[in-house]
Amino acid sequence: MRGVTLDCADPQVLAGFYGALTGMRELFSTDECGALTDDSGCDLGFQRVDGYRAPQWPGQDVPQQFHLDFRADDLDAMEELALELGAAKPAHQPGDGRWRVLLDPAGHPFCLTST
């Protein structure tokens, strides 16, 4: 796989969030789209969508369409960082503590896991 691109209202805001969360660096940025890279060969992109509607977690009124999983050595520290960067933690947390569901600033669900 070459990469994943997320729809959003503001590509720069979302790129800033994920760059700070993952340590990936900016590959390119325009008003309409941008991408992060870590030279792994799989980049993370962001594209502006007019009228963007955030997915709903856990409901499916606006389907989540996908979610990203990130491995963390220290779940508590990574969750704290994500929240400081603008993520939100929804009340619904499946998985018996094996992973934590958070919402990025554009509302996309993503998971942190230690496995």
mmCIF file of N, CA and C in Angstrom:
data_model
loop_
_atom_site.group_PDB
_atom_site.id
_atom_site.type_symbol
_atom_site.label_atom_id
_atom_site.label_comp_id
_atom_site.label_asym_id
_atom_site.label_seq_id
_atom_site.Cartn_x
_atom_site.Cartn_y
_atom_site.Cartn_z
ATOM 1 N N MET A 1 0.841 -1.170 0.000
ATOM 2 C CA MET A 1 0.000 0.000 0.000
ATOM 3 C C MET A 1 0.890 1.239 0.000
ATOM 4 N N ARG A 2 0.523 2.227 -0.771
ATOM 5 C CA ARG A 2 1.301 3.461 -0.899
ATOM 6 C C ARG A 2 0.920 4.496 0.139
ATOM 7 N N GLY A 3 -0.363 4.513 0.541
ATOM 8 C CA GLY A 3 -0.785 5.507 1.516
ATOM 9 C C GLY A 3 -2.274 5.480 1.748
ATOM 10 N N VAL A 4 -2.699 6.305 2.679
ATOM 11 C CA VAL A 4 -4.107 6.471 3.035
ATOM 12 C C VAL A 4 -4.377 7.961 3.052
ATOM 13 N N THR A 5 -5.510 8.380 2.496
ATOM 14 C CA THR A 5 -5.886 9.791 2.490
ATOM 15 C C THR A 5 -7.216 9.967 3.198
ATOM 16 N N LEU A 6 -7.269 10.905 4.130
ATOM 17 C CA LEU A 6 -8.472 11.181 4.909
ATOM 18 C C LEU A 6 -9.173 12.419 4.379
ATOM 19 N N ASP A 7 -10.485 12.347 4.216
ATOM 20 C CA ASP A 7 -11.285 13.524 3.900
ATOM 21 C C ASP A 7 -11.400 14.378 5.162
ATOM 22 N N CYS A 8 -11.459 15.679 4.992
ATOM 23 C CA CYS A 8 -11.581 16.577 6.139
ATOM 24 C C CYS A 8 -11.949 17.974 5.663
ATOM 25 N N ALA A 9 -12.240 18.863 6.606
ATOM 26 C CA ALA A 9 -12.540 20.254 6.266
ATOM 27 C C ALA A 9 -11.269 21.094 6.167
ATOM 28 N N ASP A 10 -10.221 20.734 6.937
ATOM 29 C CA ASP A 10 -8.999 21.531 6.980
ATOM 30 C C ASP A 10 -7.775 20.618 6.982
ATOM 31 N N PRO A 11 -7.174 20.390 5.804
ATOM 32 C CA PRO A 11 -6.038 19.465 5.713
ATOM 33 C C PRO A 11 -4.842 19.856 6.584
ATOM 34 N N GLN A 12 -4.573 21.149 6.731
ATOM 35 C CA GLN A 12 -3.417 21.562 7.515
ATOM 36 C C GLN A 12 -3.605 21.250 8.998
ATOM 37 N N VAL A 13 -4.798 21.446 9.510
ATOM 38 C CA VAL A 13 -5.067 21.141 10.919
ATOM 39 C C VAL A 13 -4.899 19.649 11.175
ATOM 40 N N LEU A 14 -5.467 18.823 10.305
ATOM 41 C CA LEU A 14 -5.379 17.391 10.512
ATOM 42 C C LEU A 14 -3.953 16.879 10.315
ATOM 43 N N ALA A 15 -3.229 17.424 9.347
ATOM 44 C CA ALA A 15 -1.831 17.043 9.154
ATOM 45 C C ALA A 15 -1.000 17.426 10.382
ATOM 46 N N GLY A 16 -1.260 18.583 10.951
ATOM 47 C CA GLY A 16 -0.550 18.997 12.160
ATOM 48 C C GLY A 16 -0.807 18.065 13.323
ATOM 49 N N PHE A 17 -2.063 17.651 13.479
ATOM 50 C CA PHE A 17 -2.423 16.725 14.548
ATOM 51 C C PHE A 17 -1.689 15.405 14.391
ATOM 52 N N TYR A 18 -1.809 14.778 13.216
ATOM 53 C CA TYR A 18 -1.193 13.465 13.011
ATOM 54 C C TYR A 18 0.334 13.544 12.950
ATOM 55 N N GLY A 19 0.869 14.645 12.473
ATOM 56 C CA GLY A 19 2.314 14.807 12.482
ATOM 57 C C GLY A 19 2.856 14.819 13.909
ATOM 58 N N ALA A 20 2.202 15.570 14.781
ATOM 59 C CA ALA A 20 2.627 15.632 16.178
ATOM 60 C C ALA A 20 2.397 14.307 16.895
ATOM 61 N N LEU A 21 1.318 13.614 16.560
ATOM 62 C CA LEU A 21 1.006 12.342 17.212
ATOM 63 C C LEU A 21 1.976 11.238 16.807
ATOM 64 N N THR A 22 2.339 11.196 15.538
ATOM 65 C CA THR A 22 3.125 10.067 15.019
ATOM 66 C C THR A 22 4.607 10.367 14.798
ATOM 67 N N GLY A 23 4.967 11.636 14.750
ATOM 68 C CA GLY A 23 6.345 11.994 14.433
ATOM 69 C C GLY A 23 6.615 12.030 12.936
ATOM 70 N N MET A 24 5.580 11.795 12.110
ATOM 71 C CA MET A 24 5.750 11.889 10.663
ATOM 72 C C MET A 24 5.980 13.356 10.295
ATOM 73 N N ARG A 25 6.666 13.587 9.174
ATOM 74 C CA ARG A 25 6.963 14.952 8.739
ATOM 75 C C ARG A 25 6.186 15.282 7.455
ATOM 76 N N GLU A 26 6.047 16.571 7.210
ATOM 77 C CA GLU A 26 5.304 17.037 6.041
ATOM 78 C C GLU A 26 6.006 16.634 4.752
ATOM 79 N N LEU A 27 5.262 16.000 3.880
ATOM 80 C CA LEU A 27 5.747 15.657 2.542
ATOM 81 C C LEU A 27 5.411 16.791 1.581
ATOM 82 N N PHE A 28 4.155 17.276 1.657
ATOM 83 C CA PHE A 28 3.738 18.451 0.891
ATOM 84 C C PHE A 28 2.468 19.000 1.514
ATOM 85 N N SER A 29 2.144 20.256 1.180
ATOM 86 C CA SER A 29 0.949 20.886 1.728
ATOM 87 C C SER A 29 0.459 21.974 0.786
ATOM 88 N N THR A 30 -0.843 21.954 0.492
ATOM 89 C CA THR A 30 -1.516 23.026 -0.235
ATOM 90 C C THR A 30 -2.794 23.342 0.533
ATOM 91 N N ASP A 31 -3.550 24.325 0.059
ATOM 92 C CA ASP A 31 -4.825 24.626 0.708
ATOM 93 C C ASP A 31 -5.809 23.463 0.569
ATOM 94 N N GLU A 32 -5.665 22.675 -0.486
ATOM 95 C CA GLU A 32 -6.619 21.603 -0.776
ATOM 96 C C GLU A 32 -6.207 20.230 -0.259
ATOM 97 N N CYS A 33 -4.913 20.007 -0.073
ATOM 98 C CA CYS A 33 -4.473 18.683 0.376
ATOM 99 C C CYS A 33 -3.062 18.757 0.935
ATOM 100 N N GLY A 34 -2.675 17.690 1.587
ATOM 101 C CA GLY A 34 -1.329 17.600 2.134
ATOM 102 C C GLY A 34 -1.036 16.160 2.490
ATOM 103 N N ALA A 35 0.226 15.896 2.814
ATOM 104 C CA ALA A 35 0.607 14.532 3.170
ATOM 105 C C ALA A 35 1.770 14.549 4.144
ATOM 106 N N LEU A 36 1.824 13.496 4.953
ATOM 107 C CA LEU A 36 2.916 13.253 5.885
ATOM 108 C C LEU A 36 3.654 12.003 5.446
ATOM 109 N N THR A 37 4.943 11.935 5.784
ATOM 110 C CA THR A 37 5.730 10.759 5.452
ATOM 111 C C THR A 37 6.685 10.433 6.591
ATOM 112 N N ASP A 38 7.114 9.185 6.628
ATOM 113 C CA ASP A 38 8.184 8.770 7.530
ATOM 114 C C ASP A 38 9.179 7.886 6.772
ATOM 115 N N ASP A 39 9.108 7.944 5.461
ATOM 116 C CA ASP A 39 9.972 7.178 4.561
ATOM 117 C C ASP A 39 9.745 5.672 4.636
ATOM 118 N N SER A 40 8.611 5.245 5.179
ATOM 119 C CA SER A 40 8.291 3.814 5.231
ATOM 120 C C SER A 40 7.707 3.328 3.913
ATOM 121 N N GLY A 41 7.306 4.290 3.065
ATOM 122 C CA GLY A 41 6.653 3.931 1.812
ATOM 123 C C GLY A 41 5.139 4.009 1.893
ATOM 124 N N CYS A 42 4.613 4.275 3.080
ATOM 125 C CA CYS A 42 3.164 4.416 3.254
ATOM 126 C C CYS A 42 2.907 5.773 3.902
ATOM 127 N N ASP A 43 2.449 6.727 3.092
ATOM 128 C CA ASP A 43 2.227 8.088 3.566
ATOM 129 C C ASP A 43 0.794 8.276 4.029
ATOM 130 N N LEU A 44 0.562 9.341 4.790
ATOM 131 C CA LEU A 44 -0.762 9.672 5.303
ATOM 132 C C LEU A 44 -1.155 11.015 4.715
ATOM 133 N N GLY A 45 -2.251 11.028 3.941
ATOM 134 C CA GLY A 45 -2.689 12.234 3.251
ATOM 135 C C GLY A 45 -3.987 12.786 3.811
ATOM 136 N N PHE A 46 -4.260 14.032 3.450
ATOM 137 C CA PHE A 46 -5.444 14.748 3.927
ATOM 138 C C PHE A 46 -5.962 15.595 2.777
ATOM 139 N N GLN A 47 -7.268 15.499 2.484
ATOM 140 C CA GLN A 47 -7.831 16.295 1.390
ATOM 141 C C GLN A 47 -9.080 17.025 1.849
ATOM 142 N N ARG A 48 -9.158 18.296 1.436
ATOM 143 C CA ARG A 48 -10.309 19.135 1.779
ATOM 144 C C ARG A 48 -11.537 18.649 1.013
ATOM 145 N N VAL A 49 -12.651 18.544 1.720
ATOM 146 C CA VAL A 49 -13.922 18.177 1.120
ATOM 147 C C VAL A 49 -14.941 19.229 1.532
ATOM 148 N N ASP A 50 -15.522 19.914 0.553
ATOM 149 C CA ASP A 50 -16.562 20.897 0.859
ATOM 150 C C ASP A 50 -17.752 20.188 1.489
ATOM 151 N N GLY A 51 -18.286 20.750 2.551
ATOM 152 C CA GLY A 51 -19.438 20.158 3.223
ATOM 153 C C GLY A 51 -19.093 18.902 4.012
ATOM 154 N N TYR A 52 -17.829 18.738 4.371
ATOM 155 C CA TYR A 52 -17.393 17.551 5.113
ATOM 156 C C TYR A 52 -18.255 17.348 6.362
ATOM 157 N N ARG A 53 -18.673 16.111 6.572
ATOM 158 C CA ARG A 53 -19.422 15.719 7.773
ATOM 159 C C ARG A 53 -18.616 14.657 8.502
ATOM 160 N N ALA A 54 -18.343 14.904 9.758
ATOM 161 C CA ALA A 54 -17.548 13.968 10.559
ATOM 162 C C ALA A 54 -18.303 12.657 10.762
ATOM 163 N N PRO A 55 -17.583 11.532 10.780
ATOM 164 C CA PRO A 55 -18.203 10.251 11.083
ATOM 165 C C PRO A 55 -18.756 10.266 12.506
ATOM 166 N N GLN A 56 -19.668 9.378 12.779
ATOM 167 C CA GLN A 56 -20.255 9.263 14.111
ATOM 168 C C GLN A 56 -19.781 7.977 14.764
ATOM 169 N N TRP A 57 -19.282 8.055 15.975
ATOM 170 C CA TRP A 57 -18.841 6.880 16.722
ATOM 171 C C TRP A 57 -19.662 6.745 17.968
ATOM 172 N N PRO A 58 -20.221 5.604 18.288
ATOM 173 C CA PRO A 58 -20.155 4.354 17.538
ATOM 174 C C PRO A 58 -21.281 4.202 16.530
ATOM 175 N N GLY A 59 -22.182 5.178 16.457
ATOM 176 C CA GLY A 59 -23.297 5.087 15.520
ATOM 177 C C GLY A 59 -22.843 5.148 14.075
ATOM 178 N N GLN A 60 -23.776 4.935 13.176
ATOM 179 C CA GLN A 60 -23.453 4.926 11.755
ATOM 180 C C GLN A 60 -24.332 5.895 10.964
ATOM 181 N N ASP A 61 -24.855 6.947 11.638
ATOM 182 C CA ASP A 61 -25.625 7.960 10.908
ATOM 183 C C ASP A 61 -24.767 8.580 9.817
ATOM 184 N N VAL A 62 -23.522 8.835 10.132
ATOM 185 C CA VAL A 62 -22.504 9.197 9.145
ATOM 186 C C VAL A 62 -21.429 8.135 9.313
ATOM 187 N N PRO A 63 -21.345 7.157 8.416
ATOM 188 C CA PRO A 63 -20.434 6.017 8.609
ATOM 189 C C PRO A 63 -18.985 6.447 8.786
ATOM 190 N N GLN A 64 -18.265 5.683 9.615
ATOM 191 C CA GLN A 64 -16.852 5.991 9.857
ATOM 192 C C GLN A 64 -15.984 5.638 8.661
ATOM 193 N N GLN A 65 -16.391 4.750 7.784
ATOM 194 C CA GLN A 65 -15.726 4.398 6.538
ATOM 195 C C GLN A 65 -14.411 3.661 6.758
ATOM 196 N N PHE A 66 -13.653 3.977 7.738
ATOM 197 C CA PHE A 66 -12.381 3.335 8.069
ATOM 198 C C PHE A 66 -11.949 3.889 9.414
ATOM 199 N N HIS A 67 -10.929 3.303 9.997
ATOM 200 C CA HIS A 67 -10.232 3.941 11.108
ATOM 201 C C HIS A 67 -8.783 3.468 11.106
ATOM 202 N N LEU A 68 -7.931 4.290 11.666
ATOM 203 C CA LEU A 68 -6.507 3.988 11.744
ATOM 204 C C LEU A 68 -6.188 3.396 13.108
ATOM 205 N N ASP A 69 -5.230 2.468 13.160
ATOM 206 C CA ASP A 69 -4.740 1.898 14.412
ATOM 207 C C ASP A 69 -3.275 2.275 14.566
ATOM 208 N N PHE A 70 -2.907 2.726 15.758
ATOM 209 C CA PHE A 70 -1.530 3.097 16.057
ATOM 210 C C PHE A 70 -1.033 2.285 17.245
ATOM 211 N N ARG A 71 0.133 1.678 17.098
ATOM 212 C CA ARG A 71 0.750 0.934 18.192
ATOM 213 C C ARG A 71 1.482 1.914 19.089
ATOM 214 N N ALA A 72 1.315 1.731 20.406
ATOM 215 C CA ALA A 72 1.958 2.595 21.389
ATOM 216 C C ALA A 72 2.599 1.747 22.474
ATOM 217 N N ASP A 73 3.834 2.060 22.818
ATOM 218 C CA ASP A 73 4.494 1.356 23.914
ATOM 219 C C ASP A 73 3.842 1.675 25.245
ATOM 220 N N ASP A 74 3.371 2.907 25.392
ATOM 221 C CA ASP A 74 2.737 3.358 26.629
ATOM 222 C C ASP A 74 1.383 3.968 26.264
ATOM 223 N N LEU A 75 0.314 3.186 26.452
ATOM 224 C CA LEU A 75 -1.024 3.656 26.058
ATOM 225 C C LEU A 75 -1.431 4.928 26.790
ATOM 226 N N ASP A 76 -1.143 5.004 28.089
ATOM 227 C CA ASP A 76 -1.538 6.188 28.850
ATOM 228 C C ASP A 76 -0.849 7.441 28.317
ATOM 229 N N ALA A 77 0.449 7.346 28.060
ATOM 230 C CA ALA A 77 1.192 8.513 27.555
ATOM 231 C C ALA A 77 0.717 8.913 26.160
ATOM 232 N N MET A 78 0.472 7.929 25.290
ATOM 233 C CA MET A 78 0.023 8.249 23.935
ATOM 234 C C MET A 78 -1.384 8.839 23.950
ATOM 235 N N GLU A 79 -2.261 8.308 24.804
ATOM 236 C CA GLU A 79 -3.601 8.876 24.924
ATOM 237 C C GLU A 79 -3.518 10.316 25.426
ATOM 238 N N GLU A 80 -2.703 10.565 26.424
ATOM 239 C CA GLU A 80 -2.548 11.920 26.960
ATOM 240 C C GLU A 80 -2.053 12.876 25.879
ATOM 241 N N LEU A 81 -1.058 12.448 25.087
ATOM 242 C CA LEU A 81 -0.551 13.273 23.997
ATOM 243 C C LEU A 81 -1.657 13.563 22.983
ATOM 244 N N ALA A 82 -2.383 12.534 22.581
ATOM 245 C CA ALA A 82 -3.454 12.721 21.593
ATOM 246 C C ALA A 82 -4.493 13.713 22.093
ATOM 247 N N LEU A 83 -4.878 13.611 23.353
ATOM 248 C CA LEU A 83 -5.867 14.528 23.920
ATOM 249 C C LEU A 83 -5.322 15.956 23.975
ATOM 250 N N GLU A 84 -4.046 16.111 24.333
ATOM 251 C CA GLU A 84 -3.429 17.444 24.349
ATOM 252 C C GLU A 84 -3.386 18.055 22.958
ATOM 253 N N LEU A 85 -3.259 17.201 21.925
ATOM 254 C CA LEU A 85 -3.183 17.676 20.541
ATOM 255 C C LEU A 85 -4.549 17.989 19.941
ATOM 256 N N GLY A 86 -5.635 17.668 20.656
ATOM 257 C CA GLY A 86 -6.970 17.990 20.160
ATOM 258 C C GLY A 86 -7.879 16.807 19.909
ATOM 259 N N ALA A 87 -7.439 15.598 20.228
ATOM 260 C CA ALA A 87 -8.310 14.429 20.096
ATOM 261 C C ALA A 87 -9.378 14.480 21.191
ATOM 262 N N ALA A 88 -10.426 13.709 20.980
ATOM 263 C CA ALA A 88 -11.478 13.554 21.978
ATOM 264 C C ALA A 88 -11.624 12.067 22.276
ATOM 265 N N LYS A 89 -12.040 11.745 23.510
ATOM 266 C CA LYS A 89 -12.244 10.349 23.891
ATOM 267 C C LYS A 89 -13.741 10.117 24.078
ATOM 268 N N PRO A 90 -14.347 9.329 23.172
ATOM 269 C CA PRO A 90 -15.774 9.065 23.311
ATOM 270 C C PRO A 90 -16.041 8.124 24.484
ATOM 271 N N ALA A 91 -17.265 8.147 24.975
ATOM 272 C CA ALA A 91 -17.639 7.293 26.110
ATOM 273 C C ALA A 91 -17.590 5.814 25.738
ATOM 274 N N HIS A 92 -17.985 5.477 24.513
ATOM 275 C CA HIS A 92 -18.024 4.075 24.095
ATOM 276 C C HIS A 92 -16.605 3.577 23.834
ATOM 277 N N GLN A 93 -16.140 2.647 24.651
ATOM 278 C CA GLN A 93 -14.782 2.106 24.564
ATOM 279 C C GLN A 93 -14.842 0.580 24.554
ATOM 280 N N PRO A 94 -14.949 -0.044 23.390
ATOM 281 C CA PRO A 94 -14.963 -1.504 23.326
ATOM 282 C C PRO A 94 -13.543 -2.054 23.498
ATOM 283 N N GLY A 95 -13.422 -3.358 23.653
ATOM 284 C CA GLY A 95 -12.091 -3.969 23.621
ATOM 285 C C GLY A 95 -11.498 -4.315 24.957
ATOM 286 N N ASP A 96 -12.212 -4.135 26.054
ATOM 287 C CA ASP A 96 -11.714 -4.529 27.374
ATOM 288 C C ASP A 96 -10.327 -3.980 27.671
ATOM 289 N N GLY A 97 -10.031 -2.762 27.260
ATOM 290 C CA GLY A 97 -8.754 -2.141 27.552
ATOM 291 C C GLY A 97 -7.618 -2.522 26.625
ATOM 292 N N ARG A 98 -7.864 -3.425 25.665
ATOM 293 C CA ARG A 98 -6.804 -3.810 24.720
ATOM 294 C C ARG A 98 -6.475 -2.691 23.765
ATOM 295 N N TRP A 99 -7.418 -1.810 23.524
ATOM 296 C CA TRP A 99 -7.180 -0.630 22.706
ATOM 297 C C TRP A 99 -8.071 0.489 23.208
ATOM 298 N N ARG A 100 -7.748 1.685 22.782
ATOM 299 C CA ARG A 100 -8.535 2.864 23.161
ATOM 300 C C ARG A 100 -8.959 3.579 21.891
ATOM 301 N N VAL A 101 -10.227 3.929 21.838
ATOM 302 C CA VAL A 101 -10.776 4.650 20.695
ATOM 303 C C VAL A 101 -10.747 6.139 21.009
ATOM 304 N N LEU A 102 -10.197 6.907 20.080
ATOM 305 C CA LEU A 102 -10.198 8.361 20.187
ATOM 306 C C LEU A 102 -10.727 8.930 18.874
ATOM 307 N N LEU A 103 -11.075 10.200 18.881
ATOM 308 C CA LEU A 103 -11.546 10.890 17.676
ATOM 309 C C LEU A 103 -10.562 12.001 17.351
ATOM 310 N N ASP A 104 -10.094 12.055 16.097
ATOM 311 C CA ASP A 104 -9.168 13.119 15.713
ATOM 312 C C ASP A 104 -9.934 14.443 15.607
ATOM 313 N N PRO A 105 -9.256 15.566 15.384
ATOM 314 C CA PRO A 105 -9.951 16.858 15.331
ATOM 315 C C PRO A 105 -11.027 16.952 14.243
ATOM 316 N N ALA A 106 -10.977 16.101 13.223
ATOM 317 C CA ALA A 106 -12.019 16.099 12.185
ATOM 318 C C ALA A 106 -13.110 15.077 12.477
ATOM 319 N N GLY A 107 -13.001 14.355 13.609
ATOM 320 C CA GLY A 107 -14.029 13.411 14.007
ATOM 321 C C GLY A 107 -13.788 11.971 13.586
ATOM 322 N N HIS A 108 -12.689 11.677 12.872
ATOM 323 C CA HIS A 108 -12.403 10.292 12.481
ATOM 324 C C HIS A 108 -12.009 9.481 13.717
ATOM 325 N N PRO A 109 -12.629 8.324 13.924
ATOM 326 C CA PRO A 109 -12.167 7.467 15.003
ATOM 327 C C PRO A 109 -10.801 6.854 14.659
ATOM 328 N N PHE A 110 -9.957 6.691 15.656
ATOM 329 C CA PHE A 110 -8.708 5.962 15.505
ATOM 330 C C PHE A 110 -8.439 5.247 16.826
ATOM 331 N N CYS A 111 -7.638 4.202 16.754
ATOM 332 C CA CYS A 111 -7.368 3.393 17.941
ATOM 333 C C CYS A 111 -5.902 3.438 18.316
ATOM 334 N N LEU A 112 -5.658 3.392 19.600
ATOM 335 C CA LEU A 112 -4.322 3.190 20.146
ATOM 336 C C LEU A 112 -4.296 1.798 20.741
ATOM 337 N N THR A 113 -3.239 1.047 20.478
ATOM 338 C CA THR A 113 -3.136 -0.309 21.008
ATOM 339 C C THR A 113 -1.684 -0.602 21.378
ATOM 340 N N SER A 114 -1.518 -1.505 22.320
ATOM 341 C CA SER A 114 -0.156 -1.905 22.702
ATOM 342 C C SER A 114 0.220 -3.238 22.078
ATOM 343 N N THR A 115 -0.681 -3.810 21.302
ATOM 344 C CA THR A 115 -0.386 -5.107 20.680
ATOM 345 C C THR A 115 -0.086 -4.972 19.203
#
